Structure formats: structure tokens, C-alpha cells
Amino acid sequence: MPIDCLFCKIVAGEIPVEFVYESDTVVAFRDINPQAPTHVLVIPREHISTINDLSVEDEVLVGSLYTAAREIAVAEGIADAGYRTVMNCNEGAGQSVFHIHLHVLGGRPMNWPPG
Ligand code: AMP
């Protein structure tokens, strides 16, 4: 685990956060600065810095981020109305925490294109 990775510390329980979903491979918790009525982050327990660091061995793990998102959307009551999943890659796209995470946003209309 990288010494200064915020999300690794959350996975390890060093920073207390309530998980809204957890499995053997991923956990999910509410974003500290929510951009929508529902704003949950789904992250792998394993440290992977960016999408650019993914390998074919991670394909099942990445799929599990999405199946977690689906379950969270149902639990949050936003599945039918619709929700957005976003994973930013590197600073130019707005990534600020370098441990991959899938944003799950819903509960309000979403605009397109994103900013
Ligand atoms: P990104 O900008 O795509 O890297 O997203 C990082 C997200 O992590 C932002 O939406 C932050 O609000 C969120 N965040 C940062 N620190 C925490 C924390 N301690 N608990 C929950 N969410 C956090």
C-alpha cells in the first residue's frame, strides 16, 4: 500500500468511513463533497493509481466496480430514473485521488456534455 494513498487508508480502516457496499474486492462510500443527492465512490481494495495502470488481469475487478454500482443504484433508488458513472484519469480529466474510483452520481438530472 502506498504510504500516502488516502483511499488505501480508507480500505485499511485507518480513516473511519461508513461503507455503503463492500465485497472481497471492492468497497464503496459517500463522497465527502457530493455533486448530486447520491454521490458514492466505488473503489478496489487493491491499489491501482489510474486507468492507465490497468492490465488484462484487472478486467474482472473493473467489472466488479460496475456490478457494485448497479447494486448501489438500486439501494439508493436511482436505478430506474438513471444515474451516471464516471472514472477520471489523470489531472487533465479532474482526477485528484490516485487510487482508481468509480463515481456513482444520481438523484438529479445530468447534463451532457460533462464539464
Ligand atoms: P477525483 O477528483 O475523480 O479523483 O475524485 C476524488 C473524489 O474523492 C472527490 O470527489 C472528493 O470529493 C472525494 N474525496 C476526497 N477525500 C475524501 C474522503 N475522505 N472521503 C470521501 N470522499 C473523498
mmCIF file of C-alpha atoms and ligand atoms in Angstrom:
data_model
loop_
_atom_site.group_PDB
_atom_site.id
_atom_site.type_symbol
_atom_site.label_atom_id
_atom_site.label_comp_id
_atom_site.label_asym_id
_atom_site.label_seq_id
_atom_site.Cartn_x
_atom_site.Cartn_y
_atom_site.Cartn_z
ATOM 1 C CA MET A 1 0.000 0.000 0.000
ATOM 2 C CA PRO A 2 1.448 3.404 -0.949
ATOM 3 C CA ILE A 3 2.164 5.388 2.229
ATOM 4 C CA ASP A 4 0.158 8.440 1.280
ATOM 5 C CA CYS A 5 -2.817 6.932 -0.521
ATOM 6 C CA LEU A 6 -5.991 8.283 1.070
ATOM 7 C CA PHE A 7 -8.206 5.551 -0.335
ATOM 8 C CA CYS A 8 -5.824 2.765 0.765
ATOM 9 C CA LYS A 9 -6.132 4.227 4.281
ATOM 10 C CA ILE A 10 -9.921 4.118 3.975
ATOM 11 C CA VAL A 11 -9.775 0.478 2.813
ATOM 12 C CA ALA A 12 -7.465 -0.347 5.745
ATOM 13 C CA GLY A 13 -9.825 1.320 8.232
ATOM 14 C CA GLU A 14 -7.223 3.926 9.198
ATOM 15 C CA ILE A 15 -9.669 6.666 8.215
ATOM 16 C CA PRO A 16 -13.136 5.839 9.545
ATOM 17 C CA VAL A 17 -15.685 5.829 6.752
ATOM 18 C CA GLU A 18 -19.063 4.119 6.577
ATOM 19 C CA PHE A 19 -19.171 1.688 3.663
ATOM 20 C CA VAL A 20 -22.452 1.626 1.757
ATOM 21 C CA TYR A 21 -21.270 -1.504 -0.059
ATOM 22 C CA GLU A 22 -18.418 -3.928 0.393
ATOM 23 C CA SER A 23 -17.220 -7.184 -1.113
ATOM 24 C CA ASP A 24 -13.991 -9.146 -1.072
ATOM 25 C CA THR A 25 -12.574 -6.918 -3.779
ATOM 26 C CA VAL A 26 -14.286 -3.505 -3.614
ATOM 27 C CA VAL A 27 -15.731 -1.028 -1.126
ATOM 28 C CA ALA A 28 -17.993 1.992 -1.613
ATOM 29 C CA PHE A 29 -18.612 5.080 0.473
ATOM 30 C CA ARG A 30 -20.207 8.508 0.108
ATOM 31 C CA ASP A 31 -18.156 11.294 -1.468
ATOM 32 C CA ILE A 32 -17.130 13.898 1.112
ATOM 33 C CA ASN A 33 -18.030 16.679 -1.352
ATOM 34 C CA PRO A 34 -21.171 15.369 -3.045
ATOM 35 C CA GLN A 35 -22.030 16.687 -6.503
ATOM 36 C CA ALA A 36 -25.504 15.127 -6.547
ATOM 37 C CA PRO A 37 -28.030 13.864 -3.991
ATOM 38 C CA THR A 38 -26.414 10.438 -4.400
ATOM 39 C CA HIS A 39 -22.656 10.542 -4.891
ATOM 40 C CA VAL A 40 -20.900 7.310 -3.999
ATOM 41 C CA LEU A 41 -17.327 6.264 -4.795
ATOM 42 C CA VAL A 42 -16.668 2.614 -5.615
ATOM 43 C CA ILE A 43 -13.023 1.619 -5.256
ATOM 44 C CA PRO A 44 -10.992 -1.578 -5.457
ATOM 45 C CA ARG A 45 -9.381 -2.715 -2.216
ATOM 46 C CA GLU A 46 -6.207 -3.173 -4.254
ATOM 47 C CA HIS A 47 -4.227 -0.041 -5.061
ATOM 48 C CA ILE A 48 -4.285 0.894 -8.752
ATOM 49 C CA SER A 49 -3.334 4.512 -9.407
ATOM 50 C CA THR A 50 -5.095 5.309 -12.678
ATOM 51 C CA ILE A 51 -6.914 3.684 -15.583
ATOM 52 C CA ASN A 52 -3.556 3.800 -17.380
ATOM 53 C CA ASP A 53 -2.199 1.299 -14.846
ATOM 54 C CA LEU A 54 -4.841 -1.355 -15.545
ATOM 55 C CA SER A 55 -3.875 -4.662 -17.100
ATOM 56 C CA VAL A 56 -5.902 -7.517 -18.544
ATOM 57 C CA GLU A 57 -5.663 -9.236 -15.159
ATOM 58 C CA ASP A 58 -7.799 -6.421 -13.759
ATOM 59 C CA GLU A 59 -10.743 -6.945 -16.114
ATOM 60 C CA VAL A 60 -12.841 -8.882 -13.600
ATOM 61 C CA LEU A 61 -12.010 -6.394 -10.859
ATOM 62 C CA VAL A 62 -13.077 -3.447 -13.014
ATOM 63 C CA GLY A 63 -16.281 -5.286 -13.865
ATOM 64 C CA SER A 64 -16.945 -5.654 -10.146
ATOM 65 C CA LEU A 65 -16.848 -1.863 -9.759
ATOM 66 C CA TYR A 66 -19.800 -1.713 -12.150
ATOM 67 C CA THR A 67 -21.798 -4.537 -10.607
ATOM 68 C CA ALA A 68 -21.295 -2.769 -7.269
ATOM 69 C CA ALA A 69 -22.519 0.471 -8.874
ATOM 70 C CA ARG A 70 -25.638 -1.317 -10.083
ATOM 71 C CA GLU A 71 -26.402 -2.637 -6.609
ATOM 72 C CA ILE A 72 -25.775 0.759 -5.046
ATOM 73 C CA ALA A 73 -28.062 2.446 -7.582
ATOM 74 C CA VAL A 74 -30.865 0.029 -6.713
ATOM 75 C CA ALA A 75 -30.309 0.553 -2.980
ATOM 76 C CA GLU A 76 -30.271 4.343 -3.441
ATOM 77 C CA GLY A 77 -33.477 4.261 -5.510
ATOM 78 C CA ILE A 78 -31.880 5.874 -8.567
ATOM 79 C CA ALA A 79 -31.590 2.857 -10.867
ATOM 80 C CA ASP A 80 -34.778 3.470 -12.836
ATOM 81 C CA ALA A 81 -34.546 7.254 -13.112
ATOM 82 C CA GLY A 82 -30.926 6.971 -14.202
ATOM 83 C CA TYR A 83 -27.506 7.702 -12.875
ATOM 84 C CA ARG A 84 -24.030 8.452 -14.120
ATOM 85 C CA THR A 85 -20.797 6.565 -13.558
ATOM 86 C CA VAL A 86 -17.522 8.425 -14.074
ATOM 87 C CA MET A 87 -13.892 7.457 -13.677
ATOM 88 C CA ASN A 88 -11.475 10.327 -14.233
ATOM 89 C CA CYS A 89 -7.941 9.562 -15.444
ATOM 90 C CA ASN A 90 -5.109 11.932 -14.514
ATOM 91 C CA GLU A 91 -5.190 15.611 -13.645
ATOM 92 C CA GLY A 92 -6.411 16.824 -17.026
ATOM 93 C CA ALA A 93 -9.645 14.906 -16.521
ATOM 94 C CA GLY A 94 -10.025 16.015 -12.917
ATOM 95 C CA GLN A 95 -8.539 13.034 -11.058
ATOM 96 C CA SER A 96 -7.417 14.195 -7.624
ATOM 97 C CA VAL A 97 -7.074 10.890 -5.748
ATOM 98 C CA PHE A 98 -4.704 8.468 -7.436
ATOM 99 C CA HIS A 99 -6.417 5.222 -6.493
ATOM 100 C CA ILE A 100 -8.994 4.415 -9.135
ATOM 101 C CA HIS A 101 -12.599 5.041 -8.169
ATOM 102 C CA LEU A 102 -15.911 4.950 -9.957
ATOM 103 C CA HIS A 103 -18.160 7.901 -9.150
ATOM 104 C CA VAL A 104 -21.854 6.945 -8.964
ATOM 105 C CA LEU A 105 -23.977 10.075 -9.269
ATOM 106 C CA GLY A 106 -27.740 10.343 -9.270
ATOM 107 C CA GLY A 107 -30.841 11.902 -7.836
ATOM 108 C CA ARG A 108 -30.871 14.872 -10.183
ATOM 109 C CA PRO A 109 -30.910 15.417 -13.956
ATOM 110 C CA MET A 110 -27.474 15.030 -15.550
ATOM 111 C CA ASN A 111 -26.237 17.315 -18.293
ATOM 112 C CA TRP A 112 -24.276 16.326 -21.364
ATOM 113 C CA PRO A 113 -21.549 17.056 -22.349
ATOM 114 C CA PRO A 114 -19.935 16.983 -18.906
ATOM 115 C CA GLY A 115 -17.790 19.959 -17.972
HETATM 116 P P1 AMP B 1 -11.482 12.518 -8.467
HETATM 117 O O1 AMP B 1 -11.422 14.017 -8.498
HETATM 118 O O2 AMP B 1 -12.161 11.879 -9.634
HETATM 119 O O3 AMP B 1 -10.113 11.927 -8.191
HETATM 120 O O4 AMP B 1 -12.407 12.161 -7.229
HETATM 121 C C1 AMP B 1 -11.931 12.136 -5.918
HETATM 122 C C2 AMP B 1 -13.121 12.296 -5.045
HETATM 123 O O5 AMP B 1 -12.776 11.904 -3.719
HETATM 124 C C3 AMP B 1 -13.650 13.727 -4.940
HETATM 125 O O6 AMP B 1 -14.978 13.782 -5.436
HETATM 126 C C4 AMP B 1 -13.533 14.054 -3.459
HETATM 127 O O7 AMP B 1 -14.612 14.841 -3.005
HETATM 128 C C5 AMP B 1 -13.523 12.671 -2.835
HETATM 129 N N1 AMP B 1 -12.900 12.573 -1.536
HETATM 130 C C6 AMP B 1 -11.707 13.090 -1.154
HETATM 131 N N2 AMP B 1 -11.438 12.771 0.125
HETATM 132 C C7 AMP B 1 -12.487 12.022 0.563
HETATM 133 C C8 AMP B 1 -12.806 11.390 1.794
HETATM 134 N N3 AMP B 1 -12.008 11.449 2.868
HETATM 135 N N4 AMP B 1 -13.971 10.715 1.886
HETATM 136 C C9 AMP B 1 -14.818 10.656 0.837
HETATM 137 N N5 AMP B 1 -14.561 11.215 -0.353
HETATM 138 C C10 AMP B 1 -13.414 11.901 -0.500
#
